[in-house]
Amino acid sequence: MLTASAYETVKETIRATPRTWLVTGAAGFIGSNLLETLLSLNQRVIGLDNFATGHRQNLQAALDDAGQSHGWIRRSRSDLESLYCFIEGDIRNPETCRQAMTWQSGSRSLPVDYVLHQAALGSVPRSIEDPIATNQANIDGFLNMLVAARDAKVRRFVTPRAVPPMAITPDCPRSRTRSASHCHPMPSPST
């Protein structure tokens, strides 16, 4: 686990070396927070989402918050938008995945350095109700992203690790406007 000072050091290192990042699931809770943090660190970011579970207001909040976040120099909305492009698309489409591997701004294009893959269809009930769609997004879509990243020669592809089951209550956040204070990891079963 990173200490506060180690985290600040990592942020300074990232800020000092602008890169191009692709955040899949950018309109989700985690994706939009990644977007905000990267923009506040002066990074170029491509957001990719199909809005199956994400929300447009999360993207707007990320841009708004990135301009004044973490005590850094305030940046104008147009400055932030020059570092950000959004693709409304689905990771189940291999061509969308390939297109997302290049940041475009006017006549300038840059390859993606890092992929932060957050796109997925969560929810056990949804997976039971519609296992085909869940598999297509979570398995086929993931594979499409891996192949596109490999072909684009990205430096690193990062996926979320398995997390402990959460005691999900109606108060748990699914958008940036709600706090996670009522979500608690479920206790491990005793053996």
XYZ file of N, CA, C and O in Angstrom, residues 4-188:
740
model
N 1.042 8.245 1.827
C 0.656 9.519 1.235
C 1.835 10.161 0.508
O 1.685 10.690 -0.593
N 3.012 10.104 1.101
C 4.172 10.729 0.451
C 4.587 9.959 -0.801
O 4.992 10.566 -1.795
N 4.479 8.647 -0.770
C 4.805 7.843 -1.954
C 3.809 8.136 -3.073
O 4.175 8.242 -4.248
N 2.535 8.292 -2.718
C 1.499 8.612 -3.701
C 1.781 9.966 -4.346
O 1.672 10.127 -5.562
N 2.179 10.946 -3.541
C 2.512 12.268 -4.077
C 3.705 12.169 -5.022
O 3.747 12.842 -6.055
N 4.681 11.342 -4.684
C 5.854 11.149 -5.543
C 5.449 10.541 -6.876
O 5.920 10.972 -7.935
N 4.580 9.544 -6.837
C 4.091 8.921 -8.074
C 3.363 9.955 -8.927
O 3.582 10.047 -10.144
N 2.521 10.768 -8.313
C 1.795 11.795 -9.067
C 2.756 12.795 -9.701
O 2.563 13.183 -10.856
N 3.777 13.197 -8.975
C 4.754 14.145 -9.530
C 5.505 13.524 -10.701
O 5.786 14.200 -11.696
N 5.824 12.243 -10.596
C 6.507 11.548 -11.692
C 5.615 11.495 -12.926
O 6.075 11.755 -14.046
N 4.349 11.180 -12.734
C 3.407 11.140 -13.856
C 3.255 12.526 -14.459
O 3.303 12.690 -15.682
N 3.080 13.534 -13.634
C 2.908 14.904 -14.119
C 4.124 15.346 -14.939
O 3.983 16.064 -15.937
N 5.305 14.956 -14.538
C 6.534 15.389 -15.217
C 6.707 14.751 -16.594
O 7.489 15.261 -17.405
N 6.002 13.659 -16.840
C 6.159 12.951 -18.110
C 4.793 12.681 -18.725
O 4.216 11.603 -18.521
N 4.247 13.639 -19.461
C 2.931 13.419 -20.063
C 2.922 12.210 -20.990
O 3.844 12.006 -21.778
N 1.897 11.423 -20.860
C 1.685 10.218 -21.665
C 0.254 10.234 -22.193
O -0.549 11.088 -21.839
N -0.057 9.218 -22.984
C -1.403 9.058 -23.516
C -2.021 7.820 -22.890
O -1.434 6.739 -22.945
N -3.185 7.999 -22.287
C -3.875 6.949 -21.546
C -5.237 6.683 -22.176
O -5.928 7.612 -22.581
N -5.638 5.427 -22.206
C -6.994 5.046 -22.587
C -7.680 4.510 -21.340
O -7.171 3.589 -20.694
N -8.818 5.096 -20.990
C -9.618 4.614 -19.865
C -10.906 4.048 -20.444
O -11.736 4.796 -20.972
N -11.052 2.717 -20.390
C -12.313 2.117 -20.818
C -13.266 2.150 -19.635
O -12.840 2.119 -18.483
N -14.554 2.250 -19.921
C -15.514 2.420 -18.826
C -15.362 3.794 -18.198
O -15.590 3.976 -17.001
N -15.000 4.791 -19.009
C -14.679 6.129 -18.495
C -15.864 6.828 -17.846
O -15.669 7.709 -17.016
N -17.084 6.440 -18.187
C -18.258 7.100 -17.613
C -18.743 6.426 -16.335
O -19.710 6.867 -15.730
N -18.068 5.386 -15.922
C -18.406 4.726 -14.664
C -17.777 5.446 -13.480
O -17.016 6.404 -13.636
N -18.079 4.970 -12.300
C -17.584 5.590 -11.077
C -16.051 5.585 -11.027
O -15.409 6.626 -10.847
N -15.442 4.424 -11.210
C -13.981 4.325 -11.137
C -13.341 4.995 -12.350
O -12.397 5.774 -12.221
N -13.858 4.713 -13.539
C -13.293 5.291 -14.755
C -13.284 6.803 -14.746
O -12.301 7.440 -15.148
N -14.376 7.414 -14.273
C -14.439 8.884 -14.262
C -13.482 9.473 -13.226
O -12.932 10.561 -13.430
N -13.244 8.767 -12.137
C -12.258 9.242 -11.158
C -10.838 9.111 -11.713
O -9.988 9.968 -11.456
N -10.574 8.050 -12.478
C -9.279 7.928 -13.151
C -9.105 9.064 -14.158
O -8.033 9.684 -14.234
N -10.152 9.334 -14.925
C -10.126 10.423 -15.898
C -9.795 11.753 -15.219
O -8.896 12.481 -15.655
N -10.489 12.056 -14.139
C -10.240 13.297 -13.409
C -8.787 13.394 -12.945
O -8.125 14.415 -13.124
N -8.287 12.329 -12.344
C -6.929 12.344 -11.805
C -5.898 12.515 -12.911
O -4.973 13.331 -12.793
N -6.056 11.780 -14.006
C -5.089 11.877 -15.100
C -5.098 13.273 -15.729
O -4.035 13.830 -16.023
N -6.280 13.833 -15.942
C -6.343 15.181 -16.504
C -5.715 16.200 -15.561
O -5.026 17.127 -15.998
N -5.932 16.025 -14.261
C -5.340 16.956 -13.299
C -3.820 16.834 -13.274
O -3.127 17.748 -12.839
N -3.303 15.714 -13.772
C -1.857 15.498 -13.847
C -1.303 15.824 -15.238
O -0.191 15.421 -15.585
N -2.101 16.544 -16.040
C -1.674 17.010 -17.359
C -1.398 15.867 -18.340
O -0.490 15.964 -19.170
N -2.172 14.812 -18.259
C -2.026 13.676 -19.165
C -3.065 13.761 -20.280
O -4.141 14.311 -20.092
N -2.738 13.194 -21.445
C -3.707 13.068 -22.529
C -4.537 11.819 -22.251
O -3.971 10.758 -21.959
N -5.852 11.935 -22.362
C -6.722 10.811 -22.010
C -7.783 10.593 -23.085
O -8.438 11.539 -23.522
N -7.929 9.341 -23.455
C -9.041 8.911 -24.300
C -10.002 8.184 -23.376
O -9.608 7.269 -22.653
N -11.244 8.603 -23.385
C -12.284 7.898 -22.634
C -13.106 7.073 -23.604
O -13.454 7.552 -24.685
N -13.401 5.846 -23.240
C -14.226 4.963 -24.065
C -15.336 4.402 -23.197
O -15.076 3.860 -22.118
N -16.578 4.545 -23.640
C -17.709 4.006 -22.886
C -18.908 3.887 -23.820
O -19.043 4.660 -24.762
N -19.782 2.917 -23.531
C -21.022 2.764 -24.305
C -22.249 3.172 -23.490
O -23.370 3.057 -23.975
N -22.050 3.622 -22.273
C -23.103 4.077 -21.368
C -24.088 2.968 -20.992
O -25.216 3.260 -20.596
N -23.654 1.717 -21.074
C -24.515 0.622 -20.623
C -24.730 0.724 -19.115
O -25.828 0.469 -18.624
N -23.668 1.086 -18.397
C -23.793 1.255 -16.947
C -23.218 2.583 -16.472
O -23.461 2.990 -15.343
N -22.453 3.273 -17.311
C -21.866 4.557 -16.944
C -22.837 5.696 -17.197
O -23.912 5.511 -17.777
N -22.452 6.885 -16.775
C -23.332 8.050 -16.847
C -22.593 9.239 -17.438
O -21.473 9.551 -17.025
N -23.246 9.936 -18.360
C -22.647 11.127 -18.979
C -22.268 12.180 -17.930
O -21.253 12.852 -18.071
N -23.090 12.307 -16.890
C -22.779 13.323 -15.881
C -21.472 13.017 -15.154
O -20.820 13.926 -14.642
N -21.054 11.749 -15.105
C -19.756 11.423 -14.506
C -18.615 12.032 -15.319
O -17.622 12.499 -14.753
N -18.754 12.011 -16.642
C -17.720 12.604 -17.495
C -17.653 14.116 -17.282
O -16.560 14.680 -17.162
N -18.812 14.754 -17.235
C -18.847 16.201 -17.019
C -18.258 16.563 -15.656
O -17.488 17.514 -15.537
N -18.614 15.789 -14.637
C -18.079 16.050 -13.295
C -16.568 15.860 -13.263
O -15.854 16.628 -12.608
N -16.069 14.860 -13.972
C -14.620 14.620 -14.005
C -13.899 15.805 -14.628
O -12.866 16.254 -14.115
N -14.428 16.322 -15.726
C -13.805 17.484 -16.365
C -13.881 18.716 -15.458
O -12.899 19.449 -15.306
N -15.036 18.919 -14.840
C -15.188 20.063 -13.932
C -14.214 19.960 -12.757
O -13.533 20.925 -12.415
N -14.154 18.780 -12.161
C -13.316 18.591 -10.978
C -11.824 18.611 -11.302
O -11.015 19.034 -10.482
N -11.451 18.144 -12.502
C -10.032 18.111 -12.868
C -9.440 19.512 -12.954
O -8.251 19.696 -12.700
N -10.261 20.485 -13.271
C -9.766 21.855 -13.384
C -9.370 22.473 -12.060
O -8.616 23.426 -12.014
N -9.856 21.915 -10.977
C -9.545 22.492 -9.670
C -9.153 21.453 -8.656
O -9.077 21.704 -7.480
N -8.857 20.279 -9.090
C -8.638 19.161 -8.195
C -7.273 19.170 -7.537
O -6.323 19.677 -8.086
N -7.242 18.624 -6.369
C -6.011 18.293 -5.641
C -5.099 19.486 -5.387
O -3.899 19.319 -5.240
N -5.653 20.704 -5.411
C -4.845 21.868 -5.101
C -3.866 22.263 -6.184
O -2.995 23.084 -5.964
N -3.990 21.683 -7.381
C -3.063 22.048 -8.451
C -3.543 23.342 -9.092
O -4.609 23.851 -8.814
N -2.738 23.819 -9.985
C -3.077 25.037 -10.721
C -4.415 24.816 -11.416
O -4.637 23.802 -12.064
N -5.303 25.780 -11.279
C -6.605 25.672 -11.940
C -6.409 25.740 -13.450
O -5.628 26.535 -13.941
N -7.157 24.894 -14.146
C -7.059 24.855 -15.604
C -8.422 25.154 -16.187
O -9.432 24.751 -15.633
N -8.434 25.793 -17.311
C -9.707 26.102 -17.958
C -10.297 24.837 -18.576
O -9.578 23.869 -18.857
N -11.580 24.875 -18.788
C -12.276 23.743 -19.410
C -11.698 23.472 -20.797
O -11.497 22.329 -21.171
N -11.392 24.507 -21.555
C -10.845 24.293 -22.904
C -9.447 23.673 -22.845
O -9.096 22.855 -23.693
N -8.643 24.056 -21.847
C -7.336 23.414 -21.674
C -7.502 21.920 -21.420
O -6.792 21.097 -21.997
N -8.431 21.580 -20.528
C -8.657 20.174 -20.212
C -9.202 19.418 -21.412
O -8.786 18.291 -21.692
N -10.119 20.036 -22.131
C -10.696 19.370 -23.298
C -9.657 19.149 -24.390
O -9.788 18.233 -25.187
N -8.599 19.962 -24.418
C -7.534 19.748 -25.404
C -6.706 18.502 -25.069
O -5.994 17.986 -25.924
N -6.807 18.048 -23.822
C -6.094 16.838 -23.399
C -6.980 15.591 -23.440
O -6.503 14.496 -23.155
N -8.230 15.761 -23.783
C -9.213 14.691 -23.623
C -10.011 14.481 -24.895
O -10.416 15.443 -25.545
N -10.190 13.242 -25.263
C -11.145 12.928 -26.323
C -11.980 11.743 -25.856
O -11.511 10.905 -25.083
N -13.212 11.720 -26.293
C -14.142 10.682 -25.866
C -14.657 9.921 -27.078
O -14.979 10.517 -28.096
N -14.717 8.612 -26.936
C -15.277 7.744 -27.964
C -16.480 7.040 -27.351
O -16.331 6.298 -26.370
N -17.650 7.289 -27.902
C -18.823 6.519 -27.478
C -18.833 5.261 -28.327
O -19.092 5.304 -29.532
N -18.480 4.174 -27.697
C -18.357 2.917 -28.416
C -18.338 1.754 -27.463
O -18.325 1.924 -26.239
N -18.315 0.566 -28.040
C -18.456 -0.668 -27.277
C -17.228 -1.545 -27.466
O -16.794 -1.761 -28.605
N -16.697 -2.061 -26.376
C -15.510 -2.927 -26.465
C -15.816 -4.258 -27.136
O -14.898 -4.993 -27.484
N -17.079 -4.554 -27.367
C -17.425 -5.773 -28.106
C -17.143 -5.612 -29.595
O -17.154 -6.589 -30.330
N -16.856 -4.393 -30.026
C -16.549 -4.116 -31.425
C -15.031 -3.993 -31.583
O -14.441 -3.008 -31.117
N -14.383 -4.952 -32.246
C -12.913 -4.896 -32.368
C -12.405 -3.619 -33.041
O -11.360 -3.096 -32.665
N -13.146 -3.099 -34.019
C -12.705 -1.871 -34.701
C -12.716 -0.679 -33.744
O -11.809 0.154 -33.772
N -13.714 -0.592 -32.883
C -13.750 0.472 -31.878
C -12.528 0.378 -30.977
O -11.900 1.391 -30.657
N -12.178 -0.833 -30.584
C -11.001 -1.035 -29.728
C -9.732 -0.585 -30.436
O -8.878 0.072 -29.823
N -9.603 -0.900 -31.710
C -8.421 -0.469 -32.477
C -8.370 1.054 -32.590
O -7.315 1.664 -32.405
N -9.515 1.674 -32.893
C -9.548 3.132 -33.029
C -9.193 3.828 -31.715
O -8.575 4.892 -31.720
N -9.579 3.233 -30.611
C -9.328 3.843 -29.302
C -7.847 3.835 -28.919
O -7.467 4.507 -27.964
N -7.027 3.145 -29.653
C -5.601 3.061 -29.333
C -4.800 4.252 -29.854
O -3.575 4.304 -29.712
N -5.492 5.246 -30.440
C -4.817 6.439 -30.943
C -5.564 7.679 -30.477
O -6.770 7.792 -30.680
N -4.839 8.594 -29.840
C -5.406 9.858 -29.399
C -5.381 10.824 -30.569
O -4.343 11.010 -31.210
N -6.530 11.429 -30.872
C -6.648 12.357 -31.992
C -7.020 13.734 -31.464
O -7.940 13.856 -30.666
N -6.311 14.739 -31.936
C -6.669 16.118 -31.624
C -6.287 16.955 -32.834
O -5.105 17.205 -33.071
N -7.293 17.347 -33.602
C -7.022 18.072 -34.838
C -6.233 17.183 -35.778
O -6.607 16.043 -36.038
N -5.103 17.680 -36.259
C -4.273 16.888 -37.173
C -3.241 16.054 -36.421
O -2.467 15.321 -37.020
N -3.234 16.169 -35.112
C -2.249 15.474 -34.282
C -2.804 14.140 -33.791
O -3.940 14.064 -33.335
N -1.998 13.096 -33.896
C -2.409 11.809 -33.340
C -1.214 11.170 -32.633
O -0.083 11.297 -33.066
N -1.510 10.530 -31.507
C -0.472 9.889 -30.709
C -0.944 8.498 -30.293
O -2.122 8.321 -29.969
N -0.037 7.537 -30.260
C -0.439 6.198 -29.806
C -0.671 6.186 -28.292
O -0.078 6.963 -27.552
N -1.515 5.289 -27.854
C -1.780 5.102 -26.426
C -0.568 4.443 -25.780
O 0.000 3.489 -26.315
N -0.167 4.965 -24.633
C 0.918 4.369 -23.853
C 0.380 3.354 -22.847
O 0.967 2.291 -22.653
N -0.744 3.711 -22.180
C -1.281 2.880 -21.109
C -2.785 2.714 -21.269
O -3.484 3.674 -21.572
N -3.263 1.507 -21.022
C -4.699 1.232 -21.006
C -5.093 0.913 -19.570
O -4.491 0.040 -18.927
N -6.090 1.632 -19.071
C -6.694 1.335 -17.766
C -8.084 0.794 -18.070
O -9.014 1.534 -18.360
N -8.204 -0.526 -18.064
C -9.423 -1.201 -18.529
C -10.412 -1.381 -17.378
O -10.215 -2.218 -16.502
N -11.475 -0.572 -17.410
C -12.514 -0.638 -16.386
C -13.860 -1.083 -16.951
O -14.800 -1.320 -16.198
N -13.972 -1.177 -18.270
C -15.252 -1.493 -18.901
C -15.657 -2.934 -18.605
O -14.878 -3.857 -18.788
N -16.876 -3.098 -18.135
C -17.417 -4.433 -17.857
C -18.896 -4.288 -17.525
O -19.369 -3.210 -17.195
N -19.593 -5.389 -17.637
C -20.971 -5.452 -17.142
C -20.921 -6.174 -15.817
O -20.668 -7.374 -15.763
N -21.103 -5.438 -14.735
C -21.099 -6.032 -13.407
C -22.468 -6.577 -13.069
O -23.369 -6.601 -13.917
N -22.628 -7.021 -11.857
C -23.906 -7.471 -11.320
C -24.138 -8.962 -11.558
O -24.357 -9.398 -12.688
N -24.099 -9.692 -10.479
C -24.395 -11.123 -10.549
C -25.816 -11.356 -11.062
O -26.016 -12.191 -11.951
N -26.816 -10.642 -10.562
C -28.165 -10.864 -11.109
C -28.229 -10.645 -12.626
O -28.877 -11.399 -13.340
N -27.548 -9.607 -13.132
C -27.537 -9.375 -14.577
C -26.877 -10.536 -15.307
O -27.338 -10.956 -16.368
N -25.792 -11.055 -14.755
C -25.092 -12.151 -15.424
C -25.940 -13.423 -15.465
O -25.826 -14.214 -16.398
N -26.793 -13.602 -14.477
C -27.691 -14.763 -14.478
C -28.844 -14.529 -15.448
O -29.231 -15.417 -16.204
N -29.344 -13.312 -15.454
C -30.463 -12.966 -16.334
C -30.046 -12.970 -17.804
O -30.793 -13.418 -18.666
N -28.849 -12.462 -18.108
C -28.390 -12.372 -19.492
C -26.912 -12.763 -19.580
O -26.041 -11.915 -19.771
N -26.632 -14.067 -19.460
C -25.231 -14.503 -19.459
C -24.525 -14.270 -20.799
O -23.319 -14.054 -20.821
N -25.262 -14.269 -21.891
C -24.631 -14.064 -23.203
C -24.067 -12.639 -23.298
O -22.905 -12.448 -23.661
N -24.892 -11.643 -22.980
C -24.420 -10.249 -23.047
C -23.276 -10.014 -22.067
O -22.311 -9.312 -22.391
N -23.381 -10.598 -20.881
C -22.318 -10.441 -19.885
C -21.013 -11.037 -20.399
O -19.949 -10.420 -20.291
N -21.083 -12.220 -20.978
C -19.896 -12.863 -21.542
C -19.326 -12.040 -22.691
O -18.114 -11.845 -22.785
N -20.196 -11.551 -23.565
C -19.718 -10.762 -24.710
C -18.959 -9.522 -24.245
O -17.908 -9.195 -24.798
N -19.475 -8.839 -23.233
C -18.797 -7.625 -22.743
C -17.558 -7.974 -21.934
O -16.479 -7.417 -22.164
N -17.697 -8.892 -20.984
C -16.628 -9.134 -20.020
C -15.523 -10.056 -20.530
O -14.384 -9.932 -20.079
N -15.844 -10.953 -21.425
C -14.823 -11.871 -21.947
C -14.408 -11.442 -23.357
O -13.248 -11.131 -23.607
N -15.372 -11.413 -24.288
C -15.040 -11.046 -25.666
C -14.517 -9.613 -25.745
O -13.531 -9.339 -26.435
N -15.183 -8.689 -25.054
C -14.738 -7.295 -25.070
C -13.352 -7.138 -24.478
O -12.515 -6.394 -25.003
N -13.098 -7.840 -23.375
C -11.771 -7.814 -22.753
C -10.720 -8.328 -23.736
O -9.661 -7.709 -23.909
N -11.013 -9.430 -24.420
C -10.073 -9.982 -25.400
C -9.856 -9.001 -26.559
O -8.727 -8.809 -27.009
N -10.936 -8.355 -27.026
C -10.787 -7.345 -28.082
C -9.839 -6.238 -27.648
O -9.005 -5.769 -28.442
N -9.963 -5.799 -26.401
C -9.082 -4.740 -25.898
C -7.635 -5.234 -25.807
O -6.704 -4.506 -26.170
N -7.445 -6.453 -25.334
C -6.088 -7.003 -25.245
C -5.427 -7.086 -26.616
O -4.256 -6.714 -26.774
N -6.162 -7.581 -27.605
C -5.609 -7.713 -28.954
C -5.284 -6.341 -29.532
O -4.204 -6.134 -30.093
N -6.203 -5.394 -29.380
C -5.951 -4.041 -29.891
C -4.734 -3.419 -29.208
O -3.911 -2.773 -29.864
N -4.611 -3.614 -27.906
C -3.469 -3.077 -27.163
C -2.166 -3.742 -27.616
O -1.147 -3.065 -27.790
N -2.206 -5.041 -27.801
C -1.012 -5.753 -28.279
C -0.591 -5.230 -29.649
O 0.569 -4.912 -29.877
N -1.573 -5.127 -30.551
C -1.272 -4.671 -31.901
C -0.759 -3.231 -31.916
O 0.060 -2.868 -32.758
N -1.241 -2.408 -30.991
C -0.803 -1.012 -30.898
C 0.487 -0.863 -30.097
O 1.016 0.239 -29.972
N 0.962 -1.959 -29.540
C 2.208 -1.969 -28.763
C 2.166 -1.010 -27.568
O 3.116 -0.273 -27.294
N 1.039 -1.036 -26.824
C 0.958 -0.187 -25.634
C 1.987 -0.665 -24.608
O 2.356 -1.841 -24.580
N 2.420 0.258 -23.776
C 3.431 -0.071 -22.758
C 2.877 -0.985 -21.667
O 3.563 -1.866 -21.181
N 1.630 -0.699 -21.237
C 1.068 -1.447 -20.109
C -0.449 -1.476 -20.236
O -1.075 -0.492 -20.605
N -1.027 -2.612 -19.896
C -2.475 -2.820 -19.888
C -2.845 -3.185 -18.457
O -2.369 -4.189 -17.924
N -3.655 -2.362 -17.816
C -3.967 -2.548 -16.401
C -5.458 -2.861 -16.254
O -6.308 -2.152 -16.790
N -5.757 -3.921 -15.526
C -7.148 -4.295 -15.241
C -7.353 -4.279 -13.734
O -6.401 -4.427 -12.968
N -8.598 -4.118 -13.309
C -8.842 -4.154 -11.860
C -8.584 -5.558 -11.321
O -8.818 -6.540 -12.016
N -8.109 -5.632 -10.113
C -7.930 -6.940 -9.490
C -9.250 -7.371 -8.880
O -10.155 -6.563 -8.683
N -9.343 -8.630 -8.585
C -10.549 -9.112 -7.917
C -10.646 -8.428 -6.559
O -9.651 -8.258 -5.868
N -11.818 -8.010 -6.218
C -12.027 -7.335 -4.946
C -12.877 -8.211 -4.060
O -13.611 -9.057 -4.537
N -12.796 -8.005 -2.751
C -13.644 -8.800 -1.873
C -15.104 -8.446 -2.123
O -15.410 -7.319 -2.509
N -16.011 -9.375 -1.933
C -17.429 -9.052 -2.109
C -17.814 -7.910 -1.180
O -17.334 -7.831 -0.060
N -18.650 -7.043 -1.669
C -19.090 -5.904 -0.875
C -20.522 -6.118 -0.421
O -21.319 -6.704 -1.141
N -20.811 -5.640 0.743
C -22.187 -5.635 1.217
C -22.839 -4.428 0.556
O -22.704 -3.300 1.011
N -23.473 -4.652 -0.578
C -24.053 -3.562 -1.353
C -25.394 -3.172 -0.739
O -26.278 -3.994 -0.563
N -25.499 -1.911 -0.434
C -26.746 -1.375 0.089
C -27.238 -0.321 -0.892
O -26.479 0.121 -1.765
N -28.464 0.104 -0.776
C -28.944 1.151 -1.682
C -28.125 2.438 -1.594
O -28.162 3.255 -2.500
N -27.348 2.615 -0.527
C -26.562 3.833 -0.353
C -25.197 3.781 -1.041
O -24.479 4.774 -1.051
N -24.790 2.626 -1.611
C -23.480 2.517 -2.246
C -23.447 3.330 -3.531
O -24.427 3.378 -4.269
N -22.311 3.975 -3.832
C -22.251 4.856 -4.998
C -22.241 4.093 -6.308
O -21.641 3.039 -6.430
N -22.942 4.631 -7.253
C -22.870 4.157 -8.627
C -22.642 5.346 -9.548
O -22.574 5.208 -10.740
N -22.555 6.515 -8.920
C -22.217 7.725 -9.658
C -21.319 8.567 -8.755
O -21.186 8.301 -7.573
N -20.708 9.583 -9.334
C -19.738 10.399 -8.612
C -20.381 11.252 -7.533
O -19.692 11.825 -6.712
N -21.685 11.362 -7.516
C -22.331 12.253 -6.555
C -22.631 11.576 -5.227
O -23.146 12.211 -4.321
N -22.297 10.290 -5.087
C -22.620 9.576 -3.849
C -21.350 9.082 -3.175
O -20.417 8.656 -3.826
N -21.340 9.100 -1.876
C -20.191 8.660 -1.089
C -20.244 7.151 -0.872
O -21.308 6.550 -0.853
N -19.092 6.542 -0.703
C -19.012 5.098 -0.470
C -19.020 4.757 1.014
O -18.702 3.640 1.402
N -19.399 5.671 1.854
C -19.286 5.451 3.294
C -20.179 4.322 3.807
O -19.932 3.786 4.874
N -21.213 3.949 3.062
C -22.103 2.887 3.527
C -21.800 1.533 2.911
O -22.550 0.585 3.103
N -20.724 1.418 2.148
C -20.339 0.141 1.543
C -19.224 -0.462 2.388
O -18.249 0.206 2.697
N -19.360 -1.694 2.745
C -18.377 -2.333 3.605
C -18.014 -3.694 3.050
O -18.885 -4.434 2.603
N -16.718 -4.038 3.061
C -16.347 -5.387 2.636
C -17.049 -6.404 3.527
O -17.194 -6.209 4.729
N -17.507 -7.463 2.874
C -18.146 -8.521 3.649
C -17.064 -9.277 4.402
O -15.961 -9.437 3.923
N -17.376 -9.745 5.598
C -16.368 -10.504 6.353
C -16.043 -11.804 5.642
O -16.870 -12.383 4.959
N -14.788 -12.230 5.792
C -14.394 -13.501 5.224
C -15.066 -14.625 5.986
O -15.230 -14.551 7.204
